[in-house]
Amino acid sequence: MSRRKLPFKACVKCKLLVDEDVDVCPNCGSREFTDNWEGVVVVLNPSSEAARILGIQKKGMYALKAR
Amino acid sequence: MATEAAKVKFYALKVTAGQEYNVVVLLSNRARTGSYKVDSLIVVPGLKGMVFVESNAAYEVKRLAMGIKHVRGFVRGAVDVKEMESLLKPRPLSEQLNVGDIVEIIRGPFAGMRGRVVSVERAKNEIKVELAEAAYVLPVTISADDVKLVQRAETK
């Protein structure tokens, strides 16, 4: 169920997907990350519908669920 | 005319099952380096073999996906924004659960056990479950995401 999909971890606070070696989230500054994430949204345009639905303001790759 | 062209829609791509995340990484790399009118890429958990692309033109999506490994085809027709919203933001399970429902725990130390819901805390998305298999009454508090509804409580 919680099979790893990509070599990323998700910020628990803003759900941004970052590389394994990152210590501080570049988006929100949080230090809490999880490997237990599901779904991906790549926001290429912050004014897109998907970003509006999910409340995302910056470009980047985000998880849909992060536990 | 201009407003019609600017209407954003979601298009679906058929991809090899299990390769959704890899396809999204390939597509996002291409979209970032080239000039494509694509706003976002989406992989919905639990929806196998599908990748959604947000764009206002189907040909842009086809152009973006052309030649990418594991892309099997393009699904004709667009997905409505409202439909996409329900996929991206599903109703939390705690809203669907009521006291007396029979649930199966699917994650955590009690995985596989069944129990009856004793109380629901919607604000925290937590529920209290009385385990059916325990020798004595054992209420445990768990996240509503970690359970699966088996049977609804009988309504009077």
PDB file of N, CA, C and O in Angstrom, chain A residues 11-36:
ATOM      1  N   CYS A  11       6.790  17.356   2.444  1.00  0.00           N
ATOM      2  CA  CYS A  11       6.704  18.232   3.617  1.00  0.00           C
ATOM      3  C   CYS A  11       5.329  18.000   4.250  1.00  0.00           C
ATOM      4  O   CYS A  11       4.323  18.024   3.548  1.00  0.00           O
ATOM      5  N   VAL A  12       5.298  17.772   5.546  1.00  0.00           N
ATOM      6  CA  VAL A  12       4.030  17.473   6.218  1.00  0.00           C
ATOM      7  C   VAL A  12       3.111  18.693   6.194  1.00  0.00           C
ATOM      8  O   VAL A  12       1.893  18.574   6.105  1.00  0.00           O
ATOM      9  N   LYS A  13       3.723  19.886   6.236  1.00  0.00           N
ATOM     10  CA  LYS A  13       2.936  21.124   6.340  1.00  0.00           C
ATOM     11  C   LYS A  13       2.351  21.552   4.981  1.00  0.00           C
ATOM     12  O   LYS A  13       1.155  21.747   4.859  1.00  0.00           O
ATOM     13  N   CYS A  14       3.222  21.687   3.971  1.00  0.00           N
ATOM     14  CA  CYS A  14       2.729  22.223   2.682  1.00  0.00           C
ATOM     15  C   CYS A  14       2.673  21.157   1.586  1.00  0.00           C
ATOM     16  O   CYS A  14       2.231  21.454   0.477  1.00  0.00           O
ATOM     17  N   LYS A  15       3.106  19.919   1.885  1.00  0.00           N
ATOM     18  CA  LYS A  15       3.039  18.775   0.961  1.00  0.00           C
ATOM     19  C   LYS A  15       3.955  18.893  -0.252  1.00  0.00           C
ATOM     20  O   LYS A  15       3.783  18.158  -1.227  1.00  0.00           O
ATOM     21  N   LEU A  16       4.896  19.823  -0.239  1.00  0.00           N
ATOM     22  CA  LEU A  16       5.850  19.934  -1.350  1.00  0.00           C
ATOM     23  C   LEU A  16       6.751  18.699  -1.363  1.00  0.00           C
ATOM     24  O   LEU A  16       7.210  18.248  -0.320  1.00  0.00           O
ATOM     25  N   LEU A  17       6.989  18.148  -2.548  1.00  0.00           N
ATOM     26  CA  LEU A  17       7.880  16.995  -2.663  1.00  0.00           C
ATOM     27  C   LEU A  17       9.312  17.498  -2.877  1.00  0.00           C
ATOM     28  O   LEU A  17       9.558  18.308  -3.775  1.00  0.00           O
ATOM     29  N   VAL A  18      10.215  17.044  -2.027  1.00  0.00           N
ATOM     30  CA  VAL A  18      11.616  17.475  -2.123  1.00  0.00           C
ATOM     31  C   VAL A  18      12.524  16.248  -2.147  1.00  0.00           C
ATOM     32  O   VAL A  18      12.101  15.146  -1.806  1.00  0.00           O
ATOM     33  N   ASP A  19      13.785  16.467  -2.532  1.00  0.00           N
ATOM     34  CA  ASP A  19      14.759  15.370  -2.552  1.00  0.00           C
ATOM     35  C   ASP A  19      15.032  14.870  -1.136  1.00  0.00           C
ATOM     36  O   ASP A  19      14.819  15.586  -0.158  1.00  0.00           O
ATOM     37  N   GLU A  20      15.544  13.649  -1.059  1.00  0.00           N
ATOM     38  CA  GLU A  20      15.800  13.008   0.232  1.00  0.00           C
ATOM     39  C   GLU A  20      16.768  13.805   1.113  1.00  0.00           C
ATOM     40  O   GLU A  20      16.654  13.812   2.332  1.00  0.00           O
ATOM     41  N   ASP A  21      17.766  14.474   0.483  1.00  0.00           N
ATOM     42  CA  ASP A  21      18.810  15.136   1.278  1.00  0.00           C
ATOM     43  C   ASP A  21      18.452  16.560   1.722  1.00  0.00           C
ATOM     44  O   ASP A  21      19.258  17.214   2.377  1.00  0.00           O
ATOM     45  N   VAL A  22      17.265  17.030   1.418  1.00  0.00           N
ATOM     46  CA  VAL A  22      16.868  18.384   1.840  1.00  0.00           C
ATOM     47  C   VAL A  22      16.429  18.356   3.303  1.00  0.00           C
ATOM     48  O   VAL A  22      15.715  17.444   3.721  1.00  0.00           O
ATOM     49  N   ASP A  23      16.905  19.341   4.091  1.00  0.00           N
ATOM     50  CA  ASP A  23      16.569  19.369   5.515  1.00  0.00           C
ATOM     51  C   ASP A  23      15.436  20.349   5.835  1.00  0.00           C
ATOM     52  O   ASP A  23      14.650  20.109   6.743  1.00  0.00           O
ATOM     53  N   VAL A  24      15.414  21.474   5.095  1.00  0.00           N
ATOM     54  CA  VAL A  24      14.402  22.495   5.365  1.00  0.00           C
ATOM     55  C   VAL A  24      13.556  22.682   4.104  1.00  0.00           C
ATOM     56  O   VAL A  24      14.101  22.781   2.999  1.00  0.00           O
ATOM     57  N   CYS A  25      12.246  22.709   4.283  1.00  0.00           N
ATOM     58  CA  CYS A  25      11.361  22.869   3.122  1.00  0.00           C
ATOM     59  C   CYS A  25      11.583  24.247   2.483  1.00  0.00           C
ATOM     60  O   CYS A  25      11.463  25.260   3.173  1.00  0.00           O
ATOM     61  N   PRO A  26      11.898  24.303   1.201  1.00  0.00           N
ATOM     62  CA  PRO A  26      12.134  25.600   0.549  1.00  0.00           C
ATOM     63  C   PRO A  26      10.860  26.432   0.393  1.00  0.00           C
ATOM     64  O   PRO A  26      10.925  27.623   0.123  1.00  0.00           O
ATOM     65  N   ASN A  27       9.725  25.800   0.585  1.00  0.00           N
ATOM     66  CA  ASN A  27       8.448  26.497   0.409  1.00  0.00           C
ATOM     67  C   ASN A  27       7.962  27.140   1.707  1.00  0.00           C
ATOM     68  O   ASN A  27       7.672  28.329   1.753  1.00  0.00           O
ATOM     69  N   CYS A  28       7.932  26.353   2.801  1.00  0.00           N
ATOM     70  CA  CYS A  28       7.349  26.870   4.045  1.00  0.00           C
ATOM     71  C   CYS A  28       8.344  26.917   5.201  1.00  0.00           C
ATOM     72  O   CYS A  28       8.024  27.464   6.261  1.00  0.00           O
ATOM     73  N   GLY A  29       9.534  26.354   5.042  1.00  0.00           N
ATOM     74  CA  GLY A  29      10.533  26.405   6.106  1.00  0.00           C
ATOM     75  C   GLY A  29      10.381  25.327   7.159  1.00  0.00           C
ATOM     76  O   GLY A  29      11.112  25.312   8.153  1.00  0.00           O
ATOM     77  N   SER A  30       9.445  24.406   6.951  1.00  0.00           N
ATOM     78  CA  SER A  30       9.229  23.339   7.927  1.00  0.00           C
ATOM     79  C   SER A  30      10.369  22.314   7.861  1.00  0.00           C
ATOM     80  O   SER A  30      11.037  22.171   6.838  1.00  0.00           O
ATOM     81  N   ARG A  31      10.570  21.623   8.980  1.00  0.00           N
ATOM     82  CA  ARG A  31      11.618  20.593   9.017  1.00  0.00           C
ATOM     83  C   ARG A  31      11.006  19.198   9.128  1.00  0.00           C
ATOM     84  O   ARG A  31      11.706  18.220   9.341  1.00  0.00           O
ATOM     85  N   GLU A  32       9.690  19.129   9.023  1.00  0.00           N
ATOM     86  CA  GLU A  32       9.014  17.845   9.192  1.00  0.00           C
ATOM     87  C   GLU A  32       8.662  17.261   7.822  1.00  0.00           C
ATOM     88  O   GLU A  32       7.960  17.890   7.025  1.00  0.00           O
ATOM     89  N   PHE A  33       9.163  16.070   7.559  1.00  0.00           N
ATOM     90  CA  PHE A  33       8.905  15.426   6.267  1.00  0.00           C
ATOM     91  C   PHE A  33       8.373  14.014   6.496  1.00  0.00           C
ATOM     92  O   PHE A  33       8.566  13.439   7.562  1.00  0.00           O
ATOM     93  N   THR A  34       7.716  13.477   5.478  1.00  0.00           N
ATOM     94  CA  THR A  34       7.214  12.109   5.574  1.00  0.00           C
ATOM     95  C   THR A  34       7.458  11.358   4.262  1.00  0.00           C
ATOM     96  O   THR A  34       7.452  11.966   3.192  1.00  0.00           O
ATOM     97  N   ASP A  35       7.661  10.059   4.399  1.00  0.00           N
ATOM     98  CA  ASP A  35       7.795   9.213   3.212  1.00  0.00           C
ATOM     99  C   ASP A  35       6.445   8.618   2.816  1.00  0.00           C
ATOM    100  O   ASP A  35       6.318   8.005   1.776  1.00  0.00           O
ATOM    101  N   ASN A  36       5.471   8.790   3.696  1.00  0.00           N
ATOM    102  CA  ASN A  36       4.150   8.213   3.472  1.00  0.00           C
ATOM    103  C   ASN A  36       3.257   9.235   2.752  1.00  0.00           C
ATOM    104  O   ASN A  36       2.484   9.944   3.389  1.00  0.00           O
TER     105      ASN A  36
END
